Short mmCIF file of C-alpha atoms in Angstrom, two decimals:
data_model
loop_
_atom_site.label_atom_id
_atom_site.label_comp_id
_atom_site.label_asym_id
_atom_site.label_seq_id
_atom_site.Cartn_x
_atom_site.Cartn_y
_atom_site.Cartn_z
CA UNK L 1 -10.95 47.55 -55.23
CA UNK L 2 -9.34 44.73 -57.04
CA UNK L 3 -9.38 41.04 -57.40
CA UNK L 4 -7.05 38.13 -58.56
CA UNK L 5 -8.37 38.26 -62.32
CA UNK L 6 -8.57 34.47 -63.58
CA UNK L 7 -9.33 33.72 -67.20
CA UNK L 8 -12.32 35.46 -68.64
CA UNK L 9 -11.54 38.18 -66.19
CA UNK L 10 -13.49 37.01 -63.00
CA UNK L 11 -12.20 37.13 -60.20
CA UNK L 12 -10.66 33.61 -58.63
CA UNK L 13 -11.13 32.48 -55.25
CA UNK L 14 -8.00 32.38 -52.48
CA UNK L 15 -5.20 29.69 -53.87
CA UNK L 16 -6.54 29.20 -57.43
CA UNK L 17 -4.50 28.67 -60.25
CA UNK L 18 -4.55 32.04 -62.49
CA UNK L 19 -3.90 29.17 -65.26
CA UNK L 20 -6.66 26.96 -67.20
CA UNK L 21 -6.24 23.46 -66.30
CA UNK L 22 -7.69 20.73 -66.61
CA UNK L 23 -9.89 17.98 -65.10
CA UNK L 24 -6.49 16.02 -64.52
CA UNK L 25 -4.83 18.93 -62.75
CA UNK L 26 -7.45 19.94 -60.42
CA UNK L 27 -7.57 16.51 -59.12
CA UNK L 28 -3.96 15.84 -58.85
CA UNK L 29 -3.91 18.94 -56.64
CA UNK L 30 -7.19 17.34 -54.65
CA UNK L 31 -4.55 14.01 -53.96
CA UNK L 32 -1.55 16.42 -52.94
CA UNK L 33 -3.95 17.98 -49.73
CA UNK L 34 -2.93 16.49 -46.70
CA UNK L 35 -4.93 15.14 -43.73
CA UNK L 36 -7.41 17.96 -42.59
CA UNK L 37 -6.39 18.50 -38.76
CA UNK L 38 -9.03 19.35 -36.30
CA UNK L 39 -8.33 23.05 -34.67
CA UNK L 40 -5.59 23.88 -36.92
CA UNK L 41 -6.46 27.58 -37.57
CA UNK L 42 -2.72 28.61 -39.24
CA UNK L 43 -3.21 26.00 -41.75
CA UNK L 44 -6.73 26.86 -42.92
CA UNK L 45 -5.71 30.35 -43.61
CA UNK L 46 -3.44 28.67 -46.62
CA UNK L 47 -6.03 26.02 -47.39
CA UNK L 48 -8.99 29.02 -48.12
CA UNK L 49 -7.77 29.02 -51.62
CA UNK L 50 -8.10 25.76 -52.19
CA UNK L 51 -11.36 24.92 -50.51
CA UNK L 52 -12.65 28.13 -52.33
CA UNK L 53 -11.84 26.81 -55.52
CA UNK L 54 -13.39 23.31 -55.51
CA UNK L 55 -16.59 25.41 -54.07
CA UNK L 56 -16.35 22.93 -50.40
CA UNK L 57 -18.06 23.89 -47.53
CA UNK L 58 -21.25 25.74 -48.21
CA UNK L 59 -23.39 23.85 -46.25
CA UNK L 60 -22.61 25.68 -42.63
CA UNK L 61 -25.02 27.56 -40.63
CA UNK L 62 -26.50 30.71 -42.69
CA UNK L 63 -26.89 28.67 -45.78
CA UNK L 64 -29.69 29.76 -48.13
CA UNK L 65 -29.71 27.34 -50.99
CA UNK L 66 -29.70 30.63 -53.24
CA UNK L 67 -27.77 30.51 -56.41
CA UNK L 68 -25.15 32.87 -57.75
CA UNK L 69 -24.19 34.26 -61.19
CA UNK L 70 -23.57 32.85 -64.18
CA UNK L 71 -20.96 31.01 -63.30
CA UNK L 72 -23.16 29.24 -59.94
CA UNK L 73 -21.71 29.27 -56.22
CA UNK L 74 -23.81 29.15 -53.35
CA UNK L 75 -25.08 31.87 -51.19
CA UNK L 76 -24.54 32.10 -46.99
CA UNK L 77 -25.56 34.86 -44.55
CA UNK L 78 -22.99 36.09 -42.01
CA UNK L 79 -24.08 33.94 -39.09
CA UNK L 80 -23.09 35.58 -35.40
CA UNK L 81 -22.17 33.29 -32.74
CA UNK L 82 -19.63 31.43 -30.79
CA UNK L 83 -16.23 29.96 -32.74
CA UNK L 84 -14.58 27.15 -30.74
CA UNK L 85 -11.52 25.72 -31.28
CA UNK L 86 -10.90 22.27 -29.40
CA UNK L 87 -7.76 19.83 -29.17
CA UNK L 88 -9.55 16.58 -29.60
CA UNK L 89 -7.51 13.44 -28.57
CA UNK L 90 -8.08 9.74 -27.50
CA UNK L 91 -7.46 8.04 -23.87
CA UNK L 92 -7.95 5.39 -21.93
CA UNK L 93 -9.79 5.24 -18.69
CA UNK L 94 -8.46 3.03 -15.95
CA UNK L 95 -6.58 3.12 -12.44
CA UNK L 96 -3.22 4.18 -13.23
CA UNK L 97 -0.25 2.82 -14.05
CA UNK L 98 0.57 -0.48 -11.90
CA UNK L 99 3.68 -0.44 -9.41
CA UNK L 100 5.18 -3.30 -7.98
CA UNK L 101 5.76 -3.86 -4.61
CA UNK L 102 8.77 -4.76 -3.42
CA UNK L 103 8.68 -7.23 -0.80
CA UNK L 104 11.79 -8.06 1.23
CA UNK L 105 10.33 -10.37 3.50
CA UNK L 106 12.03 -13.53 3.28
CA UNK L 107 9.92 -16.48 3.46
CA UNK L 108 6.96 -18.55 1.73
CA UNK L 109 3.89 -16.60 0.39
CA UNK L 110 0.91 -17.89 2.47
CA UNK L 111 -1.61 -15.43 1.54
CA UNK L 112 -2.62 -13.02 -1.19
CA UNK L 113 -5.09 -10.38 -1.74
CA UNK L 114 -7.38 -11.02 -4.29
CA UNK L 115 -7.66 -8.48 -7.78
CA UNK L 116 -9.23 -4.98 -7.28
CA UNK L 117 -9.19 -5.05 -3.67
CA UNK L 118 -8.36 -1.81 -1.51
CA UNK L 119 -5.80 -2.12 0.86
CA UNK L 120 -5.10 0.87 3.50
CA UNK L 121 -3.10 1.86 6.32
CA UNK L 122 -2.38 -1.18 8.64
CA UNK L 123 -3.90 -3.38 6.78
CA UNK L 124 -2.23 -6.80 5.68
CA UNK L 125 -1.39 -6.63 1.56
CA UNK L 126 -0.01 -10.57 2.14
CA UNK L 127 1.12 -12.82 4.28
CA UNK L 128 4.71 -14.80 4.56
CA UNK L 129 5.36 -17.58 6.69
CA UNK L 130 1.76 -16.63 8.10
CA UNK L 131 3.18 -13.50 9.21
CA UNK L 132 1.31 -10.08 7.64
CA UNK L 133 3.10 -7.88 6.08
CA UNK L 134 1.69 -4.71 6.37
CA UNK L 135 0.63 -1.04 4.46
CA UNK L 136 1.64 1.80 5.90
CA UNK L 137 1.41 5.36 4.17
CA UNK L 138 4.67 7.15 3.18
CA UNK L 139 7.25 8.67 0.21
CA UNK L 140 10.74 6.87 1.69
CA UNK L 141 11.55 3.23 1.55
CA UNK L 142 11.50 0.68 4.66
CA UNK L 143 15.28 0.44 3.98
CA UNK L 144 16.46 -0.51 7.84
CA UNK L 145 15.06 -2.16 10.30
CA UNK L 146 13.97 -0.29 13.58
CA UNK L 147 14.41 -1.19 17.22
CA UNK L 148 15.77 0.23 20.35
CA UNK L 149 19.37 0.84 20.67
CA UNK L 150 21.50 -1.02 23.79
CA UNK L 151 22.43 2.91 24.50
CA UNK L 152 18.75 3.45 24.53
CA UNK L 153 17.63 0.66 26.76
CA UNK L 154 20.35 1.62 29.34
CA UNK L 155 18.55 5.19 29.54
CA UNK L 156 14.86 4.11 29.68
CA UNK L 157 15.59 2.17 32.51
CA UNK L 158 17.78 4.79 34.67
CA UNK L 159 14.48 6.20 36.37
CA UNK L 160 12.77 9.45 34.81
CA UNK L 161 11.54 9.24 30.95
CA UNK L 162 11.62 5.05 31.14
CA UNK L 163 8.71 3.41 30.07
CA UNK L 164 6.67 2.51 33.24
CA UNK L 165 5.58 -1.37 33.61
CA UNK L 166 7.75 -2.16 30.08
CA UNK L 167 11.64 -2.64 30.04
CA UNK L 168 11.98 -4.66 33.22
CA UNK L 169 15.13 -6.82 31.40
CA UNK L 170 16.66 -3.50 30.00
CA UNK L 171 16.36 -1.94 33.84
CA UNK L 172 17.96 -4.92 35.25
CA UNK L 173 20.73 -4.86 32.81
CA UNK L 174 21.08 -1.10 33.59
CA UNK L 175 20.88 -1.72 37.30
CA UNK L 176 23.89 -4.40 36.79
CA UNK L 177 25.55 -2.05 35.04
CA UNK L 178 26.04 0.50 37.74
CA UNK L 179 26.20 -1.97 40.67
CA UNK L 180 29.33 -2.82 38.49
CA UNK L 181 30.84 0.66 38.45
CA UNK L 182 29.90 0.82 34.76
CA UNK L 183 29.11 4.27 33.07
CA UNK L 184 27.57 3.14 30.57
CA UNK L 185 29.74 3.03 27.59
CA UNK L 186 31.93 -0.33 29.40
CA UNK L 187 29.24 -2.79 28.09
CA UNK L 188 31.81 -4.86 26.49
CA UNK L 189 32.88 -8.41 27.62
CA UNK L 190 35.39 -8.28 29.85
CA UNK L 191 35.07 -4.60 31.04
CA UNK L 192 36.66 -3.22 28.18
CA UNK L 193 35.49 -0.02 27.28
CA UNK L 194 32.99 0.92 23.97
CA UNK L 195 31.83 4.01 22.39
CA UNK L 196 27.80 3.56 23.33
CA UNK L 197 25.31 3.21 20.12
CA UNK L 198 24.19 6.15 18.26
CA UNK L 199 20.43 6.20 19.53
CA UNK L 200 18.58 5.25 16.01
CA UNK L 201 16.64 8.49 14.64
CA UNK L 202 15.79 9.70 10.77
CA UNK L 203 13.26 10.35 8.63
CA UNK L 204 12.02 7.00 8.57
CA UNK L 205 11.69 7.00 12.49
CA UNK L 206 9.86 10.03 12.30
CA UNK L 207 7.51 8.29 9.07
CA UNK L 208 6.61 5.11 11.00
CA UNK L 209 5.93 6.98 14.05
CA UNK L 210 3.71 8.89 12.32
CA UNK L 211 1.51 5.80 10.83
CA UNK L 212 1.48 4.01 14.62
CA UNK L 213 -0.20 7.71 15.62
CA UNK L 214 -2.65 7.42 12.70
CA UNK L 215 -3.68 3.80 13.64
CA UNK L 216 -4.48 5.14 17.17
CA UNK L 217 -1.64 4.02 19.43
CA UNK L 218 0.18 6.95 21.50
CA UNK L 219 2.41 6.80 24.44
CA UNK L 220 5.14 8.35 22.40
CA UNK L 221 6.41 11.52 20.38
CA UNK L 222 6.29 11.97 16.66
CA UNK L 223 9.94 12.50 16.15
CA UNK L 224 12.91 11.07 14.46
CA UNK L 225 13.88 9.02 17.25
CA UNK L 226 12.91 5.53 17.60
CA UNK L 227 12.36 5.55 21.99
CA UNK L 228 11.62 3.30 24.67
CA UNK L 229 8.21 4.84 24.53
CA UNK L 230 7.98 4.45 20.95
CA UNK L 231 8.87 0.40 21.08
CA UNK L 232 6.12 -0.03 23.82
CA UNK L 233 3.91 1.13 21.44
CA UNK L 234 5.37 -0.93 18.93
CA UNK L 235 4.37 -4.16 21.21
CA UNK L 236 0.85 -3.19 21.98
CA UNK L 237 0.84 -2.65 17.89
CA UNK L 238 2.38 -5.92 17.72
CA UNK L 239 -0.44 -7.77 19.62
CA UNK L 240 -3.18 -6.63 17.83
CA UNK L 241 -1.36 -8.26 15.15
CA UNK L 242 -1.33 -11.74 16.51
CA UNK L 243 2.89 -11.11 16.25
CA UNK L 244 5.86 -11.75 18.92
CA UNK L 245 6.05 -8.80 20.70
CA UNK L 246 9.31 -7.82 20.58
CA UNK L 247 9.15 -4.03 20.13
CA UNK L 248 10.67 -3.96 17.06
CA UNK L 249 10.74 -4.26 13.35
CA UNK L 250 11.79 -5.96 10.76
CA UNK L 251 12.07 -4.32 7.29
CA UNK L 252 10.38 -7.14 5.94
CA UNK L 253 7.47 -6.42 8.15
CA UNK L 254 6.02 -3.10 6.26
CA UNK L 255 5.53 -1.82 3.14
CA UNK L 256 4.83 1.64 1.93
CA UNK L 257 2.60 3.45 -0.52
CA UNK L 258 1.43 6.98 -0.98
CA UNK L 259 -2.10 6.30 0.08
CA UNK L 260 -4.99 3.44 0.20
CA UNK L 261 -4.11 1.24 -2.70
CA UNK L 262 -5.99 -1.25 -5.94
CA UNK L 263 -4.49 -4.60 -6.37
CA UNK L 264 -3.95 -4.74 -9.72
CA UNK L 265 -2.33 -8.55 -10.47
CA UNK L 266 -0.43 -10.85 -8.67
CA UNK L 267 2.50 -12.35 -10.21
CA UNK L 268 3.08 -15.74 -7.91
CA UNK L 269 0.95 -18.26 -6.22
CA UNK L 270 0.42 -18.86 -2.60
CA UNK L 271 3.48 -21.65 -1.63
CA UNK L 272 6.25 -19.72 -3.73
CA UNK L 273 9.19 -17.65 -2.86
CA UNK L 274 7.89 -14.11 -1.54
CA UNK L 275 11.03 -12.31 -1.92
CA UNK L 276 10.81 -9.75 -5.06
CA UNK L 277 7.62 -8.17 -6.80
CA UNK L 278 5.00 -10.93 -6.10
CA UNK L 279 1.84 -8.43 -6.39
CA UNK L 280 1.39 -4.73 -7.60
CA UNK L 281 -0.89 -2.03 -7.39
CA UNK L 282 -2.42 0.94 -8.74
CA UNK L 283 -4.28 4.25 -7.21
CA UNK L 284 -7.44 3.62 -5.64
CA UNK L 285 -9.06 6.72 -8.35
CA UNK L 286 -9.95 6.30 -11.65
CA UNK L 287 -8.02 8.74 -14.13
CA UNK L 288 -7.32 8.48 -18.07
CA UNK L 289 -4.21 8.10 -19.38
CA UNK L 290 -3.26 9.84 -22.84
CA UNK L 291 -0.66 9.34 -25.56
CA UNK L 292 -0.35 13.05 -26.65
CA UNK L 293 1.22 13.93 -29.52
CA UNK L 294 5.09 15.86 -28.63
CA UNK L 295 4.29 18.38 -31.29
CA UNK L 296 0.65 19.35 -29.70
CA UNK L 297 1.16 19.91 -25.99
CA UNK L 298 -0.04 23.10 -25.61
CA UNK L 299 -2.88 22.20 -23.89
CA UNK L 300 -1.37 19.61 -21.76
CA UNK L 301 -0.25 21.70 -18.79
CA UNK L 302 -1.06 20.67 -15.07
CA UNK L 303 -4.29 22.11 -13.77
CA UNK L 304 -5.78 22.47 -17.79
CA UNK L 305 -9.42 21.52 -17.47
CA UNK L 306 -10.45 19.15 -20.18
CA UNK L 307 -13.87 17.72 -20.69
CA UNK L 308 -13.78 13.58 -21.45
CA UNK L 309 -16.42 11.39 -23.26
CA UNK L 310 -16.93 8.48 -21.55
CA UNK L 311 -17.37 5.13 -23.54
CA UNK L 312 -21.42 5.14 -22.56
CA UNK L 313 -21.73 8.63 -24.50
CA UNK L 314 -21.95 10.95 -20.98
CA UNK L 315 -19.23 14.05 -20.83
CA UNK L 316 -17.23 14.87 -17.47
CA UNK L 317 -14.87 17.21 -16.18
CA UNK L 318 -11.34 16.66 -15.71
CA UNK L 319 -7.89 18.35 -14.71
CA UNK L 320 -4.41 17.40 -16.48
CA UNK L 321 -2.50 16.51 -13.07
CA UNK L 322 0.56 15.00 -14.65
CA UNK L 323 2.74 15.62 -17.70
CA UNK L 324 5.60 13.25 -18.53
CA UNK L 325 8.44 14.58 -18.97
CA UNK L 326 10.27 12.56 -21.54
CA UNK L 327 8.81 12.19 -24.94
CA UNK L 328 8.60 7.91 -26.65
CA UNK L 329 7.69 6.75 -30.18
CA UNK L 330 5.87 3.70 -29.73
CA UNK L 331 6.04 0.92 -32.25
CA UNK L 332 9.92 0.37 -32.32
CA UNK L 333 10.01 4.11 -33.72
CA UNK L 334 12.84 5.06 -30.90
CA UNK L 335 15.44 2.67 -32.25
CA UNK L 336 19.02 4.10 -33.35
CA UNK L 337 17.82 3.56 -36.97
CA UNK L 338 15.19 5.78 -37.07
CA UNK L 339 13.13 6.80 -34.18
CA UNK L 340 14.51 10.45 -34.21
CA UNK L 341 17.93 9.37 -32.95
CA UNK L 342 18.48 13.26 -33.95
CA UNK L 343 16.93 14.44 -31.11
CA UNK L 344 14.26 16.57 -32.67
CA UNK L 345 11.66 14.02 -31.81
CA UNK L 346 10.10 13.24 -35.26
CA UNK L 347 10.30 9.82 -34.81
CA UNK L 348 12.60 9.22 -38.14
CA UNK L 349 11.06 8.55 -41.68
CA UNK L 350 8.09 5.93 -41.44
CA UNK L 351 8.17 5.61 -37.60
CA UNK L 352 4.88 6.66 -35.46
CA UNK L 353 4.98 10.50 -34.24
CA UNK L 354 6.77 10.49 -30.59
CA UNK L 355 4.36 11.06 -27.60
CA UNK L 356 4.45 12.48 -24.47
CA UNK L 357 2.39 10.87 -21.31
CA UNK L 358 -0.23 12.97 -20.06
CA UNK L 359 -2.03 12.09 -16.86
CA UNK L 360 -6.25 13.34 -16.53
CA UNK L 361 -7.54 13.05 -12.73
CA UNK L 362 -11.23 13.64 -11.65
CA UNK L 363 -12.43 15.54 -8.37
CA UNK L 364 -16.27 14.39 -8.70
CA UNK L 365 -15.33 10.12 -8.75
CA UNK L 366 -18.97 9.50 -8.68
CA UNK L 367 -19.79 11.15 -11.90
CA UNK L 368 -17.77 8.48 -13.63
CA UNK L 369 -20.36 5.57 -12.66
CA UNK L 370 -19.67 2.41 -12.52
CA UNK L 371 -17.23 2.54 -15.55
CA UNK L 372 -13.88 1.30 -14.38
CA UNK L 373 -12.36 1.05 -17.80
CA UNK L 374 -12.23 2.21 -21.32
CA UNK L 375 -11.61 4.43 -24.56
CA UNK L 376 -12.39 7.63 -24.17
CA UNK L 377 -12.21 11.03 -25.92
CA UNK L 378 -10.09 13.91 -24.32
CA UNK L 379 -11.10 17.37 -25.33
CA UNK L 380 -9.82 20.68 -24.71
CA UNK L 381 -10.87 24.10 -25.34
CA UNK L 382 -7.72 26.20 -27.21
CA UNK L 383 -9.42 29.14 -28.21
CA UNK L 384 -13.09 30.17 -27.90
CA UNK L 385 -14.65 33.94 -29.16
CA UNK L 386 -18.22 34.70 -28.70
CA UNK L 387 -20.61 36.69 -30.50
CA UNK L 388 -18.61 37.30 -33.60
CA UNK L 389 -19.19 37.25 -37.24
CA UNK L 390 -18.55 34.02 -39.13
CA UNK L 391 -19.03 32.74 -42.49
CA UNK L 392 -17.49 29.29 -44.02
CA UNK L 393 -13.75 29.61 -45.00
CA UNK L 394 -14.37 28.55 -48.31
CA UNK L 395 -16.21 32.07 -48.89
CA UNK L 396 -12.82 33.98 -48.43
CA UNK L 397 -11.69 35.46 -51.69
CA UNK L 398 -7.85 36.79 -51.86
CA UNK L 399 -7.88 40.75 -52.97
CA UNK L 400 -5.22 41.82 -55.52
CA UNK L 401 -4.34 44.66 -53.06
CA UNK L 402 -3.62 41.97 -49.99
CA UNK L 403 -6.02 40.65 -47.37
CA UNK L 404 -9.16 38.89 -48.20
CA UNK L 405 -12.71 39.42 -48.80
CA UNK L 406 -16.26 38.34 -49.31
CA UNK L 407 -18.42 38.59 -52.69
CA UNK L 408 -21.06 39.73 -52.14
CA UNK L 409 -24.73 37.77 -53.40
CA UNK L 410 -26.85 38.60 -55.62
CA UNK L 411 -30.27 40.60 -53.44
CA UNK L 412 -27.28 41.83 -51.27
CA UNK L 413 -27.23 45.78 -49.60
CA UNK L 414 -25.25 47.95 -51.46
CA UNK L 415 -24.91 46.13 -54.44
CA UNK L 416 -25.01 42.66 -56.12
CA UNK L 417 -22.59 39.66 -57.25
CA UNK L 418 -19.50 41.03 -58.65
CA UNK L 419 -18.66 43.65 -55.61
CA UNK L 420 -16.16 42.52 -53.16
CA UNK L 421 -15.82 43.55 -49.54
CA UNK L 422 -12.98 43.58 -47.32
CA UNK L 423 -12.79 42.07 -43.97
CA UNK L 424 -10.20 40.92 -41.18
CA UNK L 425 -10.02 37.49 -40.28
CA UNK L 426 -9.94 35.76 -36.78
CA UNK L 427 -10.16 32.22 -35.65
CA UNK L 428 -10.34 29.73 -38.10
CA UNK L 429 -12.65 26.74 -36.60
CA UNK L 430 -15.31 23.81 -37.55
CA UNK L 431 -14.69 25.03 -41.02
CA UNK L 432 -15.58 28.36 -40.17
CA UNK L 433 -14.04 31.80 -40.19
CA UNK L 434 -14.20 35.18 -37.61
CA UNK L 435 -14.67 38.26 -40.03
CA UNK L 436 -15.10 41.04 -39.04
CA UNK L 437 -15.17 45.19 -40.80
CA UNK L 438 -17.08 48.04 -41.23
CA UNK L 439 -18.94 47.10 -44.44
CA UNK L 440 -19.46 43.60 -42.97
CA UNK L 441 -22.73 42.72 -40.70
CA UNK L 442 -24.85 40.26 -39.71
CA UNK L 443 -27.52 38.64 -41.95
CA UNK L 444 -25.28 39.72 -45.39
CA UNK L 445 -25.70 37.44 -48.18
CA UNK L 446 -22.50 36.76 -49.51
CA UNK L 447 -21.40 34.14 -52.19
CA UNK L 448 -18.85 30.66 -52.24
CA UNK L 449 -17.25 30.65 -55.15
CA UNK L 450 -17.13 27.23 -57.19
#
């Protein structure tokens, strides 16, 4: 078997210059090496050379302390064990990003919510004109007021389906109605005849009507139209709220969120206009939030488990639940001048690398303590093999024939320094290397060359 022959005919380790150089040259190519990047197994299997050559990285697991040959080098054992390779990144541990709420009741802000409190379903989040305006859970909007239709109030007062003891007013004007001769539809001044109101029903009929069933009131049916029976429940909910009960409502009156909410910050004071985003919120859960790098996102798929460092030193369990979809370069690095106005996300010569938005939720909230803020470490597990043969990567030699090998140490089986042994690599990681071949076991004495 053969070797890359350097000068004096021994053989060189992976990546060495087959030239003498000097003290000059060896350094210059010590300032050329580029940042060392953690988990990167396809660029250690071009650095061996290099790290071979400069004799780095004896001191892993298996070391000996004994010496080689002439020349010198240091002697390790094939080690067996576990070789992990981990995606290491930092986050920050808070509530979320805030969202505004957007208030559309007209009016002067009378009350606020102080910082960090929860607010959930039917509760007030502030008060305008000393009126609450109040949290109900939902995805759509409160785009539209809701209320009962004249159509509608005609037909809960015509006998069957009417709300008993409610609508006397709307059964009296019904009752006019057809002592009149009217059908229905001539509710026009005068006697002319109109087309009768579409009874109101959508979605958001069927969303609010959900909430009044969750905070207990009944009467009515979950469904997309707003009833009779739905507005009497409207006025007992109405009551309980110290409000007119007029058995509807205003889309000033509610506001909607996905679930129980954090007041993050309130941007006015009690006395000023209420109209716009006075206060936001966040999610009620604490989660991390993580800048990760658009060219490493591998490991940043939904439902990933990732293990986090707290800022007190304790390590918990987490799940990726959200990846952004749209990549940024902080630090102005998006501009048209630079920030990889190409497309192909670089961020442009200079600028900071683009990142992508990556969202880290935990199931067990307790095991974060009391921590409700931070920096944090984010790590994930890319590739992990267990009971394999390892050895530092600077004791790969490249073969003359291809491949690589180990040199065996002096007080070695089978023969001393100076024989070389074959053997496939596998995953490169903590500066170590997966061999593995017939003429390779555990224990073997093999050398680093300087």
């Amino acid at each position: 078997m053969n070797v890359v022959k350097g000068t004096g005919n021994q053989p060189t380790a992976v990546g060495e210059d087959v030239t003498e150089r000097g003290a000059d040259d060896r350094g210059a190519r010590r300032r050329r090496r580029g940042p060392v990047i953690l988990g990167s197994g396809i660029l250690l299997v071009a650095a061996v050379g290099v790290v071979g050559a400069l004799g780095l990285g004896g001191g892993g697991a298996g070391a000996d302390g004994a010496g080689g040959r002439g020349t010198g080098g240091q002697a390790v054992r094939v080690a067996r064990g576990t070789l992990t390779d981990r995606t290491e990144i930092d986050g920050r541990l808070g509530h979320g990003p805030e969202v505004p709420f957007r208030i559309k009741k007209s009016g002067t802000v009378t009350w606020l919510p102080e910082s960090d409190k929860i607010v959930r379903r039917g509760e007030t989040v502030l008060r305008v004109d000393d009126r609450p305006v109040v949290l109900l859970y939902g995805t759509l909007p409160m785009y539209r007021g809701l209320g009962m239709t004249e159509a509608e109030g005609a037909a809960a007062g015509s006998g069957a389906g009417g709300d008993p003891g409610g609508e006397t007013a709307e059964s009296s004007g019904a009752d006019s109605r057809r002592s009149n001769g009217a059908s229905g539809a001539e509710v026009g001044r005068g006697g002319d005849a109109q087309q009768p109101p579409v009874p109101l029903h959508g979605m958001d009929v069927n969303q609010f009507e959900t909430n009044l069933s969750a905070l207990g009131y009944s009467g009515f049916t979950v469904d997309e139209t707003y009833s009779s029976l739905t507005a009497a429940a409207v006025k007992r909910w109405q009551k309980d709220l110290g409000l007119p009960q007029t058995g509807e409502v205003d889309a000033g009156d509610i506001v909607y969120a996905p679930g129980p909410v954090r007041i993050a910050s309130t941007g006015v004071r009690v006395g000023a206009d209420a109209v716009g985003n006075p206060l936001s919120y966040t999610s009620t859960s604490r989660m991390v939030d993580v800048d990760a790098p658009a060219s490493d996102m591998n490991w940043a798929r939904r439902g990933s488990e990732v293990t986090v460092e707290l800022p007190d030193g304790r390590s918990v369990k987490g799940k990726v639940t959200r990846v952004g979809k749209d990549a940024s370069a902080p630090g102005g690095g998006g501009t048209d001048s630079g920030g990889g106005a190409d497309g192909d996300g670089d961020g442009g010569s200079g600028a900071k690398a683009a990142t992508v938005s990556v969202v880290i939720a935990f199931d067990d909230q307790s095991s974060l303590g009391r921590l409700d803020s931070g920096p944090v470490t984010v790590r994930h597990v890319v590739a992990q093999h267990k009971d394999v043969l390892t050895v530092p990567v600077a004791a790969l030699v490249a073969l003359a024939e291809g491949g690589h090998g180990l040199e065996l140490a002096e007080g070695s089986e089978g023969g001393g320094t100076g024989r070389f042994v074959p053997v496939k690599t596998g995953l490169f990681a903590d500066g170590r290397v997966e061999v593995s071949g017939p003429q390779v076991h555990e224990g073997m004495k093999v050398r680093i060359p300087r």
